[in-house]
Short mmCIF file of C-alpha atoms and ligand atoms in Angstrom, two decimals:
data_model
loop_
_atom_site.label_atom_id
_atom_site.label_comp_id
_atom_site.label_asym_id
_atom_site.label_seq_id
_atom_site.Cartn_x
_atom_site.Cartn_y
_atom_site.Cartn_z
CA MET A 2 142.75 152.38 154.91
CA ALA A 3 139.23 153.78 155.23
CA GLN A 4 137.79 155.45 152.04
CA SER A 5 137.76 159.14 152.10
CA TYR A 6 134.42 161.24 151.87
CA TYR A 7 134.83 165.10 151.12
CA VAL A 8 131.46 167.08 151.79
CA THR A 9 131.18 170.82 151.37
CA THR A 10 128.47 173.40 152.24
CA PRO A 11 128.27 176.72 150.27
CA ILE A 12 130.24 179.32 152.25
CA TYR A 13 128.14 181.96 153.48
CA TYR A 14 128.05 185.75 152.80
CA VAL A 15 128.85 187.53 155.76
CA ASN A 16 126.52 190.42 155.05
CA ASP A 17 123.70 188.79 156.93
CA LYS A 18 123.03 187.21 160.18
CA PRO A 19 122.69 183.33 159.97
CA HIS A 20 119.21 182.18 159.34
CA ILE A 21 117.26 178.94 158.75
CA GLY A 22 118.36 178.64 155.32
CA HIS A 23 122.02 178.44 156.43
CA ALA A 24 121.64 176.15 159.02
CA TYR A 25 119.67 173.81 156.81
CA THR A 26 122.34 173.46 154.14
CA THR A 27 124.90 172.84 156.81
CA LEU A 28 122.72 170.38 158.71
CA ALA A 29 122.21 168.18 155.66
CA CYS A 30 125.89 168.06 155.15
CA ASP A 31 126.37 167.51 159.02
CA VAL A 32 124.06 164.34 158.84
CA LEU A 33 125.83 163.11 155.70
CA ALA A 34 129.34 163.66 157.58
CA ARG A 35 128.11 161.77 160.71
CA PHE A 36 126.56 159.03 158.79
CA LYS A 37 129.66 158.27 156.80
CA ARG A 38 131.87 158.30 159.71
CA LEU A 39 129.49 155.86 161.37
CA ASP A 40 130.02 153.95 158.14
CA GLY A 41 133.43 153.58 158.39
CA TYR A 42 134.53 156.68 156.08
CA ASP A 43 137.55 159.00 156.64
CA VAL A 44 135.17 162.10 156.34
CA THR A 45 136.34 165.76 155.87
CA PHE A 46 133.45 168.08 156.33
CA LEU A 47 134.05 171.87 155.25
CA THR A 48 131.84 174.93 155.87
CA GLY A 49 132.90 178.48 156.12
CA THR A 50 132.20 182.07 155.08
CA ASP A 51 132.27 183.97 151.65
CA GLU A 52 133.83 187.27 152.78
CA HIS A 53 134.91 189.35 149.80
CA GLY A 54 132.61 191.24 147.05
CA GLN A 55 130.73 194.45 146.60
CA LYS A 56 127.76 193.18 148.93
CA VAL A 57 130.11 192.58 151.81
CA GLU A 58 132.11 195.75 151.26
CA LYS A 59 128.69 197.98 151.10
CA ALA A 60 127.36 196.14 154.34
CA ALA A 61 130.69 196.96 156.01
CA GLU A 62 130.35 200.67 154.96
CA THR A 63 126.82 200.93 156.16
CA ALA A 64 127.98 199.47 159.32
CA GLY A 65 130.81 202.07 159.26
CA ILE A 66 133.66 199.75 159.95
CA SER A 67 136.45 198.33 157.69
CA PRO A 68 135.39 195.25 155.79
CA GLN A 69 138.21 193.23 157.59
CA ALA A 70 136.71 194.08 160.96
CA PHE A 71 133.11 193.55 159.55
CA THR A 72 133.78 190.00 158.12
CA ASP A 73 135.81 189.17 161.45
CA ALA A 74 132.79 189.84 163.51
CA VAL A 75 130.12 188.32 161.22
CA SER A 76 132.15 185.38 160.38
CA GLN A 77 132.08 184.42 164.01
CA ASN A 78 128.42 184.41 164.11
CA PHE A 79 128.44 181.59 161.57
CA ARG A 80 131.13 179.80 163.59
CA ASP A 81 129.04 180.17 166.60
CA LEU A 82 126.14 178.46 164.76
CA THR A 83 128.07 175.45 163.96
CA HIS A 84 128.73 175.00 167.89
CA ARG A 85 125.24 175.80 168.67
CA MET A 86 123.78 173.39 166.16
CA ASN A 87 126.27 170.67 166.97
CA PHE A 88 127.66 170.60 163.57
CA SER A 89 130.59 168.31 163.11
CA ASN A 90 132.66 170.11 160.60
CA ASP A 91 136.39 169.41 160.46
CA ASP A 92 137.37 172.79 158.79
CA PHE A 93 136.02 176.38 158.73
CA ILE A 94 137.41 178.31 155.79
CA ARG A 95 137.22 181.96 155.41
CA THR A 96 137.96 183.38 152.10
CA THR A 97 140.30 186.11 153.67
CA GLU A 98 142.71 183.69 154.74
CA ALA A 99 146.13 183.56 153.03
CA ARG A 100 145.61 179.89 152.15
CA HIS A 101 142.77 180.79 149.91
CA LYS A 102 144.21 183.89 148.43
CA ALA A 103 147.00 181.59 147.27
CA ALA A 104 144.59 179.19 145.66
CA CYS A 105 142.56 181.69 143.99
CA GLN A 106 145.70 183.23 142.26
CA GLU A 107 146.94 179.94 141.37
CA ILE A 108 143.67 179.05 139.66
CA TRP A 109 143.75 182.48 137.93
CA ARG A 110 147.41 182.13 136.63
CA ARG A 111 146.48 178.63 135.41
CA LEU A 112 143.63 179.81 133.46
CA GLN A 113 145.35 182.76 132.01
CA ALA A 114 148.52 180.79 131.09
CA LYS A 115 146.09 178.43 129.14
CA GLY A 116 144.56 181.17 127.32
CA HIS A 117 141.09 180.96 128.82
CA ILE A 118 141.08 184.49 130.47
CA THR A 119 141.39 187.58 128.40
CA LEU A 120 141.06 191.35 129.27
CA GLY A 121 137.99 193.09 127.62
CA LYS A 122 135.46 195.39 128.85
CA TYR A 123 131.86 194.46 130.52
CA GLU A 124 128.91 196.71 129.73
CA GLY A 125 125.72 195.45 131.31
CA TRP A 126 123.61 194.97 134.53
CA TYR A 127 125.02 193.86 137.83
CA SER A 128 123.00 192.62 140.95
CA VAL A 129 125.01 193.17 143.98
CA ARG A 130 122.64 191.08 146.18
CA ASP A 131 123.20 188.14 143.85
CA GLU A 132 126.57 189.05 142.98
CA THR A 133 125.59 188.23 139.38
CA PHE A 134 125.72 189.75 135.98
CA PHE A 135 122.72 190.09 134.06
CA THR A 136 121.95 190.86 130.29
CA GLU A 137 119.05 193.23 129.44
CA THR A 138 116.80 190.25 128.25
CA GLU A 139 117.33 188.38 131.53
CA LEU A 140 115.78 191.14 133.55
CA VAL A 141 112.16 190.94 134.70
CA ASP A 142 110.64 194.39 135.12
CA GLY A 143 113.86 196.21 135.29
CA LYS A 144 115.12 193.95 137.97
CA ALA A 145 117.09 190.63 138.42
CA PRO A 146 114.88 187.37 138.12
CA THR A 147 115.26 187.24 142.02
CA GLY A 148 113.72 190.69 142.64
CA ALA A 149 117.10 192.24 143.64
CA PRO A 150 117.72 195.60 142.06
CA VAL A 151 120.37 195.88 139.46
CA GLU A 152 122.82 198.54 138.28
CA TRP A 153 124.50 199.50 135.26
CA VAL A 154 128.20 198.50 135.11
CA GLU A 155 130.62 199.53 132.53
CA GLU A 156 134.31 198.75 133.18
CA PRO A 157 137.36 196.98 131.94
CA SER A 158 137.06 193.22 133.04
CA TYR A 159 138.80 189.90 132.29
CA PHE A 160 136.56 187.40 130.76
CA PHE A 161 136.62 183.44 131.23
CA ASN A 162 135.76 181.84 128.08
CA LEU A 163 132.89 180.01 129.20
CA SER A 164 131.32 179.77 125.80
CA GLN A 165 134.02 177.24 124.79
CA TRP A 166 132.99 174.66 127.42
CA GLN A 167 129.30 173.97 126.39
CA ASP A 168 130.11 170.59 124.55
CA LYS A 169 132.56 169.63 127.23
CA LEU A 170 130.12 170.25 129.83
CA LEU A 171 127.35 168.36 128.09
CA ALA A 172 129.31 165.32 127.51
CA TYR A 173 130.53 165.46 131.22
CA TYR A 174 127.06 165.48 132.01
CA GLU A 175 126.33 162.86 130.09
CA SER A 176 128.95 160.39 131.15
CA ASN A 177 128.10 161.27 134.88
CA PRO A 178 124.49 160.72 135.21
CA ASP A 179 124.77 161.28 138.99
CA PHE A 180 126.53 164.48 138.94
CA VAL A 181 123.46 166.64 140.01
CA GLY A 182 120.54 165.87 142.06
CA PRO A 183 117.68 165.93 142.10
CA GLU A 184 117.03 164.86 138.53
CA SER A 185 114.65 167.68 137.62
CA ARG A 186 117.35 170.20 138.64
CA PHE A 187 120.05 168.37 136.57
CA ASN A 188 117.52 168.84 133.53
CA GLU A 189 117.35 172.50 134.14
CA VAL A 190 121.10 172.67 134.14
CA LYS A 191 121.60 170.77 130.82
CA SER A 192 118.92 172.84 129.30
CA PHE A 193 120.74 176.05 130.29
CA VAL A 194 123.93 174.69 128.90
CA LYS A 195 122.37 173.68 125.67
CA SER A 196 120.73 176.99 125.28
CA GLY A 197 124.15 178.44 124.68
CA LEU A 198 126.98 180.00 127.08
CA ARG A 199 128.25 183.35 127.16
CA ASP A 200 131.76 184.34 128.05
CA LEU A 201 131.80 185.22 131.80
CA SER A 202 133.06 188.47 133.38
CA VAL A 203 135.59 187.18 136.00
CA SER A 204 137.02 190.79 137.59
CA ARG A 205 135.75 193.91 138.93
CA ALA A 206 137.80 197.00 138.55
CA SER A 207 135.47 199.47 140.44
CA PHE A 208 136.12 198.49 143.95
CA LYS A 209 138.98 196.82 145.91
CA TRP A 210 137.43 194.33 148.43
CA GLY A 211 138.73 191.02 146.75
CA VAL A 212 141.69 188.76 145.83
CA PRO A 213 143.98 190.98 143.54
CA VAL A 214 144.11 189.55 140.12
CA PRO A 215 147.76 188.48 139.76
CA GLY A 216 149.61 191.04 137.62
CA ASP A 217 147.04 193.67 137.66
CA ASP A 218 146.30 195.48 140.63
CA ASP A 219 143.38 197.36 139.11
CA HIS A 220 141.31 194.19 139.37
CA VAL A 221 140.09 191.97 141.83
CA MET A 222 138.72 188.50 141.16
CA TYR A 223 134.95 188.21 140.62
CA VAL A 224 133.63 186.86 143.98
CA TRP A 225 132.21 183.60 142.56
CA LEU A 226 135.56 182.49 141.08
CA ASP A 227 137.18 183.38 144.45
CA ALA A 228 134.37 181.85 146.48
CA LEU A 229 134.02 178.57 144.54
CA THR A 230 137.89 178.10 144.86
CA ASN A 231 137.39 177.52 148.60
CA TYR A 232 136.60 173.78 148.26
CA VAL A 233 139.91 173.17 146.55
CA THR A 234 141.95 175.62 148.92
CA ALA A 235 140.67 173.35 151.71
CA SER A 236 142.00 170.36 150.09
CA GLY A 237 145.47 171.48 150.57
CA TRP A 238 145.87 173.04 147.09
CA PRO A 239 148.22 174.37 145.72
CA VAL A 240 150.18 171.61 146.80
CA ASP A 241 153.35 173.72 146.61
CA GLY A 242 151.70 176.71 148.39
CA PRO A 243 152.14 177.96 151.71
CA ASP A 244 149.56 175.72 153.24
CA GLY A 245 149.77 172.96 150.37
CA ASP A 246 149.48 169.65 151.38
CA ALA A 247 150.02 166.96 148.60
CA ALA A 248 148.86 163.96 150.49
CA LYS A 249 145.66 165.68 151.70
CA HIS A 250 144.90 166.88 148.30
CA GLU A 251 145.21 163.58 146.96
CA LYS A 252 142.73 162.07 149.49
CA LEU A 253 140.26 164.94 149.26
CA TRP A 254 140.09 166.00 145.72
CA PRO A 255 137.82 165.81 143.72
CA ALA A 256 135.03 166.40 146.49
CA ASP A 257 132.46 163.72 146.99
CA LEU A 258 129.63 166.26 147.44
CA HIS A 259 128.81 169.94 146.99
CA MET A 260 125.45 170.63 148.82
CA VAL A 261 124.01 173.96 147.79
CA GLY A 262 120.48 175.66 147.72
CA LYS A 263 118.78 175.57 144.37
CA ASP A 264 119.66 179.35 143.92
CA ILE A 265 123.23 178.61 143.45
CA LEU A 266 123.07 175.51 141.54
CA ARG A 267 124.41 177.12 138.24
CA PHE A 268 127.38 178.34 139.71
CA HIS A 269 128.10 174.88 140.97
CA ALA A 270 127.10 172.74 138.14
CA VAL A 271 128.15 174.88 135.13
CA TYR A 272 130.69 177.83 136.01
CA TRP A 273 132.95 175.58 138.76
CA PRO A 274 133.09 172.58 136.41
CA ALA A 275 134.27 174.64 133.49
CA PHE A 276 136.78 176.46 135.84
CA LEU A 277 137.93 173.34 137.06
CA MET A 278 138.38 171.54 133.39
CA ALA A 279 139.85 174.78 132.20
CA ALA A 280 142.38 174.67 135.13
CA GLY A 281 143.13 170.92 134.41
CA LEU A 282 141.80 169.94 137.84
CA PRO A 283 139.26 166.92 138.32
CA LEU A 284 135.52 167.79 138.80
CA PRO A 285 133.57 167.17 142.10
CA LYS A 286 131.52 163.91 141.91
CA ARG A 287 128.21 165.16 142.78
CA VAL A 288 126.39 168.58 143.54
CA PHE A 289 122.86 168.47 145.33
CA ALA A 290 120.53 171.27 145.30
CA HIS A 291 117.91 171.67 148.16
CA GLY A 292 114.83 173.68 148.02
CA TRP A 293 113.93 176.82 150.09
CA TRP A 294 112.04 177.27 153.40
CA THR A 295 109.06 179.62 153.88
CA ASN A 296 107.86 181.07 157.04
CA GLU A 297 104.31 180.17 157.88
CA GLY A 298 103.58 180.38 154.03
CA GLN A 299 105.46 183.40 153.57
CA LYS A 300 108.81 184.03 151.33
CA ILE A 301 111.59 184.50 153.89
CA SER A 302 112.90 188.12 153.11
CA LYS A 303 114.58 190.97 154.67
CA SER A 304 111.80 193.27 153.94
CA LEU A 305 109.46 191.36 155.68
CA GLY A 306 111.67 190.91 158.69
CA ASN A 307 110.59 187.15 158.89
CA ALA A 308 113.79 185.42 158.80
CA ILE A 309 113.90 182.14 161.26
CA ASP A 310 116.59 182.25 163.57
CA PRO A 311 117.95 178.71 164.14
CA ASN A 312 119.29 179.58 167.48
CA GLN A 313 116.10 180.43 168.39
CA LEU A 314 114.29 177.29 167.21
CA ALA A 315 116.79 175.15 169.00
CA ASP A 316 116.04 177.21 172.04
CA GLN A 317 112.44 176.72 171.78
CA TYR A 318 111.96 173.20 170.58
CA GLY A 319 115.21 171.77 171.52
CA LEU A 320 118.13 170.96 169.06
CA ASP A 321 117.76 167.57 168.25
CA GLN A 322 113.95 167.98 167.71
CA THR A 323 114.82 170.81 165.34
CA ARG A 324 117.42 168.86 163.41
CA TYR A 325 114.76 166.12 163.00
CA PHE A 326 112.00 168.43 161.97
CA LEU A 327 114.04 170.07 159.18
CA LEU A 328 114.93 166.75 157.56
CA ARG A 329 111.72 165.01 158.10
CA GLU A 330 109.06 167.40 157.40
CA VAL A 331 110.17 168.19 153.54
CA PRO A 332 111.27 165.87 150.76
CA PHE A 333 115.04 166.79 150.63
CA GLY A 334 115.17 168.92 147.34
CA ASN A 335 111.78 170.30 147.57
CA ASP A 336 110.82 173.71 148.98
CA GLY A 337 109.20 173.57 152.41
CA ASP A 338 107.39 175.54 154.86
CA PHE A 339 108.09 175.94 158.46
CA SER A 340 105.00 176.26 160.48
CA VAL A 341 104.84 175.93 164.47
CA LYS A 342 102.07 173.55 164.11
CA ALA A 343 103.88 171.26 161.77
CA MET A 344 106.92 171.39 164.16
CA VAL A 345 104.58 170.40 167.16
CA GLN A 346 103.10 167.76 165.42
CA ARG A 347 106.54 166.06 164.56
CA MET A 348 107.82 166.53 168.15
CA ASN A 349 104.79 165.06 169.80
CA GLY A 350 104.00 162.48 167.34
CA ASP A 351 107.04 161.14 165.85
CA LEU A 352 109.21 161.89 168.62
CA ALA A 353 107.50 161.94 172.03
CA ASN A 354 104.82 159.28 171.09
CA ASP A 355 106.46 157.00 168.70
CA LEU A 356 110.12 156.67 169.43
CA GLY A 357 110.01 158.31 173.06
CA ASN A 358 107.08 156.15 174.43
CA LEU A 359 108.57 153.11 172.87
CA SER A 360 111.80 153.47 174.65
CA GLN A 361 110.45 154.91 177.64
CA ARG A 362 107.74 151.87 178.25
CA VAL A 363 110.10 149.12 177.42
CA LEU A 364 112.87 150.27 179.45
CA SER A 365 110.62 151.05 182.33
CA MET A 366 109.21 147.45 182.15
CA ILE A 367 112.78 146.22 182.25
CA PHE A 368 113.87 148.55 185.05
CA LYS A 369 110.73 147.40 187.15
CA ASN A 370 110.05 143.95 186.13
CA CYS A 371 113.57 142.38 185.27
CA ALA A 372 115.12 144.09 188.34
CA GLY A 373 116.82 146.39 185.90
CA VAL A 374 118.83 143.69 184.08
CA MET A 375 118.69 143.55 180.53
CA PRO A 376 117.24 140.25 179.48
CA ALA A 377 118.49 138.19 176.85
CA LEU A 378 117.22 137.62 173.41
CA PRO A 379 115.38 134.15 172.80
CA ALA A 380 117.50 131.28 171.66
CA THR A 381 114.42 130.47 169.24
CA PRO A 382 112.76 133.63 168.21
CA SER A 383 109.09 133.50 167.46
CA ALA A 384 107.62 134.44 164.10
CA GLN A 385 106.84 137.75 165.43
CA ASP A 386 110.08 138.16 166.99
CA LYS A 387 111.93 137.47 163.68
CA ALA A 388 109.72 139.75 161.81
CA LEU A 389 110.64 142.77 163.84
CA LEU A 390 114.36 141.90 164.18
CA ASP A 391 114.58 141.10 160.30
CA ALA A 392 112.86 144.51 159.66
CA ALA A 393 115.59 146.43 161.98
CA ASP A 394 118.35 144.22 160.52
CA ALA A 395 117.46 145.33 157.08
CA LEU A 396 117.47 149.15 157.85
CA LEU A 397 121.10 149.73 157.50
CA GLU A 398 121.21 148.84 153.64
CA LYS A 399 117.84 150.58 152.84
CA VAL A 400 118.96 153.67 154.78
CA ARG A 401 122.40 153.80 153.18
CA GLN A 402 121.28 153.98 149.68
CA LEU A 403 118.67 156.63 150.45
CA ILE A 404 121.48 158.84 152.08
CA ASP A 405 123.64 158.43 149.35
CA ARG A 406 121.11 159.99 147.37
CA GLN A 407 120.44 162.58 149.73
CA ALA A 408 116.83 161.20 150.59
CA PHE A 409 116.85 162.21 154.15
CA HIS A 410 113.11 162.26 154.62
CA GLU A 411 112.94 158.76 153.08
CA ALA A 412 115.60 157.38 155.33
CA LEU A 413 113.79 158.60 158.36
CA ARG A 414 110.54 157.45 157.18
CA ASP A 415 111.99 153.92 156.93
CA ILE A 416 113.43 154.06 160.36
CA TRP A 417 110.01 155.17 161.66
CA GLN A 418 108.28 152.13 159.92
CA VAL A 419 110.40 149.91 162.12
CA ILE A 420 109.65 151.99 165.08
CA ALA A 421 105.75 151.61 164.21
CA ASP A 422 106.38 148.01 163.80
CA ALA A 423 107.92 147.71 166.97
CA ASN A 424 104.92 149.69 168.64
CA ARG A 425 102.49 147.24 166.94
CA TYR A 426 104.51 144.34 168.42
CA VAL A 427 104.44 145.74 171.90
CA ASP A 428 100.67 145.99 171.74
CA ALA A 429 100.16 142.70 170.14
CA VAL A 430 102.40 140.60 172.65
CA ALA A 431 101.52 142.66 175.69
CA PRO A 432 104.55 141.90 177.79
CA TRP A 433 102.82 143.77 180.87
CA ALA A 434 100.14 140.83 180.75
CA LEU A 435 102.97 138.16 180.51
CA ARG A 436 104.45 139.01 183.68
CA LYS A 437 102.12 136.85 185.77
CA THR A 438 101.43 134.12 182.97
CA ASP A 439 104.89 133.95 181.37
CA PRO A 440 107.73 135.80 182.67
CA ASP A 441 110.28 133.97 180.49
CA ARG A 442 108.51 134.98 177.35
CA MET A 443 108.08 138.57 178.76
CA ASN A 444 111.90 138.58 179.07
CA GLU A 445 112.32 137.55 175.51
CA VAL A 446 109.73 139.98 174.26
CA LEU A 447 111.58 142.93 176.01
CA ALA A 448 114.94 142.02 174.72
CA VAL A 449 113.69 141.78 171.23
CA LEU A 450 112.36 145.42 171.89
CA ALA A 451 115.37 146.70 173.26
CA GLU A 452 117.51 145.32 170.50
CA THR A 453 115.23 147.09 168.12
CA ILE A 454 115.56 150.08 169.89
CA ARG A 455 119.23 149.85 170.07
CA GLN A 456 119.54 149.55 166.04
CA VAL A 457 116.98 152.50 165.65
CA ALA A 458 119.13 154.65 168.14
CA ILE A 459 122.36 153.82 166.14
CA LEU A 460 120.86 155.03 163.02
CA VAL A 461 119.32 158.15 164.18
CA GLN A 462 122.66 159.32 165.36
CA PRO A 463 123.53 161.23 162.64
CA VAL A 464 120.20 163.28 162.95
CA MET A 465 119.96 163.53 166.54
CA PRO A 466 123.22 162.91 168.08
CA ASP A 467 122.51 163.84 171.76
CA ALA A 468 119.11 162.16 172.10
CA ALA A 469 120.45 159.06 170.53
CA CYS A 470 123.34 159.04 172.78
CA ARG A 471 121.13 159.16 175.51
CA MET A 472 119.11 156.28 174.26
CA LEU A 473 122.12 154.15 173.87
CA ASP A 474 123.55 155.01 177.30
CA GLN A 475 120.23 153.90 178.81
CA ILE A 476 120.36 150.50 176.98
CA GLY A 477 124.07 150.20 178.01
CA VAL A 478 125.27 150.04 174.65
CA PRO A 479 129.30 150.88 175.03
CA GLN A 480 130.60 154.13 173.18
CA ASP A 481 132.82 151.98 170.97
CA GLN A 482 129.91 149.94 169.62
CA ARG A 483 127.77 152.40 168.33
CA HIS A 484 129.11 152.52 164.81
CA PHE A 485 127.12 151.00 161.66
CA ALA A 486 129.26 147.84 161.67
CA CYS A 487 127.43 146.89 165.00
CA LEU A 488 124.22 146.85 163.33
CA GLY A 489 122.37 144.00 162.75
CA GLU A 490 123.26 140.36 163.89
CA SER A 491 126.93 141.16 164.42
CA GLY A 492 126.26 143.69 167.57
CA ARG A 493 123.09 142.12 169.23
CA LEU A 494 122.45 143.40 172.55
CA ALA A 495 123.94 140.69 175.01
CA GLY A 496 121.75 140.97 177.98
CA GLY A 497 122.89 140.72 181.60
CA GLN A 498 123.98 144.51 181.82
CA VAL A 499 122.45 146.47 184.68
CA ILE A 500 120.36 149.40 183.49
CA GLY A 501 119.42 152.77 185.46
CA LYS A 502 116.10 154.20 185.87
CA PRO A 503 115.16 155.40 182.38
CA GLU A 504 114.29 159.12 181.80
CA PRO A 505 112.17 160.33 178.77
CA VAL A 506 114.36 161.35 176.01
CA PHE A 507 111.46 163.27 174.06
CA PRO A 508 109.13 165.28 176.46
CA ARG A 509 106.02 166.37 174.91
CA TYR A 510 105.79 169.87 173.85
CA VAL A 511 103.01 171.90 175.43
CA GLU A 512 102.26 175.09 173.81
CA ASP A 513 102.04 178.13 175.79
CA SER A 514 98.30 179.10 175.99
CA GLU A 515 98.95 182.72 176.31
N1 MSP B 823 128.33 182.93 149.10
C1 MSP B 823 127.19 182.35 148.26
C2 MSP B 823 127.76 180.94 148.19
C3 MSP B 823 129.29 180.63 147.73
S1 MSP B 823 129.51 178.86 147.58
C4 MSP B 823 130.87 178.83 146.75
C5 MSP B 823 125.69 182.17 148.89
N2 MSP B 823 125.84 182.54 150.06
S2 MSP B 823 124.53 182.76 151.15
O1 MSP B 823 124.71 183.06 152.27
O2 MSP B 823 123.33 183.52 150.19
O3 MSP B 823 123.49 181.45 150.83
C6 MSP B 823 124.06 180.32 151.19
C7 MSP B 823 122.99 179.09 151.24
O4 MSP B 823 121.75 179.27 151.98
C8 MSP B 823 122.54 178.96 149.79
O5 MSP B 823 122.73 177.39 149.52
C9 MSP B 823 121.08 179.05 149.98
O6 MSP B 823 120.28 178.30 148.97
C10 MSP B 823 120.74 178.91 151.30
N3 MSP B 823 119.39 179.72 151.74
C11 MSP B 823 119.15 180.85 151.79
N4 MSP B 823 118.02 181.09 152.07
C12 MSP B 823 117.22 180.12 152.28
C13 MSP B 823 116.13 179.78 152.52
N5 MSP B 823 115.08 180.47 152.96
N6 MSP B 823 115.85 178.33 152.49
C14 MSP B 823 116.70 177.32 152.39
N7 MSP B 823 118.06 177.64 152.03
C15 MSP B 823 118.24 178.98 151.67
O7 MSP B 823 124.94 182.21 148.11
#
């Protein structure tokens, strides 16, 4: 049976329209999900919306509608984005669903039954924007470290005994060196835990928009305890609950990867594992924190009104071009800057020139010079042929290792090195000149190139599903021979199939001069 792979995005707050940051996190997970499916895994890819809490309640109030009507509408925007961006999620969870309420209340009951939750009183600062509690000493110029305003809160509250989990968390980090990526962020997590943990307020009593605390209707669960639980809800847990599914839970839990932005790593790498340990559930295998995008050098913020709409990017530059850009431009894990200049450079350089021209040149030559019939690979490849084919054959192993470390930019860089090798090979062997002098050799050369293009197109499917599909259609690779087991020698392009007139897959982008 195929090995399971369960990957999750954070669930998005519904107080806001989806922007590039949301699309980025989900895109990274989509590429992982598609990659793993092509590599033979049984993948479950989860995304969704985080709909409770004070922030959402306030946003609904401002909009003048009930929180439920408000979340129904905004959650739909996130669902629409998954379609527009061609995300292949298998499930979309909303925290207002019954299956999720059941999971939250079950987690709570377990934590309480084991004595990890007790009633007390919270006195301190709260940032509604971050949905986070802060102590006086954590404030910077009277605001949250994120710059968000804070308000003083004094209310009865249940507390989770987070302070008791310091040693167990550190021991877990020690024995699971791949638990958090990138490494620099893992080090930050470790020093945060080493510096000591305070008990965590896990309920709110001053508003109602949340999952009710079992047995105490005056409280709703703290939105982060509620939100984090979504990952286990969607695994079919609690298995004896209304939507429980023991086989599914067994297959999916613990999750293979929680992808998050750097701002919410602490919740995933400290609080969530502590909750899970306390509830007696296994811990996720890995959490990866990516960086943040700025817009033409400026921080993206509501007050500046400079959020980048992913729908608009896809409309303007093309969906696959946008997907490629976001994962190629910036080392995954670092912060990155979106600029029109960088976007156009990638589109015209990497896509139109390097990959697009290669494929268009080679296929046009086959169409014209070989009467549209794919030539056969040489029985005895030359040293040059062999060097190029070997480079293409070696890609899967390299790319797989990089993708397993979420190093998307390096994986794409390695694929583009082979594209550059192929372009150098075309220039060196000049098939157009062989047409008159040695047509048999021309056929061999074109076949070697088409085979290289086949492997590249198969490997870029996770990032650019539509464009790769068109390339594979053009060289006549059947639908069922596009998975990774067909890479390398086992799936060599046979030759003999008839190809149509090739159409460019990556047009050059010409900027409007007005
Ligand atoms: N609801 C919580 C997550 C709960 S998960 C159990 C939340 N939601 S969010 O909508 O505010 O943010 C979701 C993700 O978007 C985070 O991973 C965050 O890092 C990411 N981004 C928001 N702005 C971003 C950029 N400007 N750039 C890149 N990603 C950013 O937090």
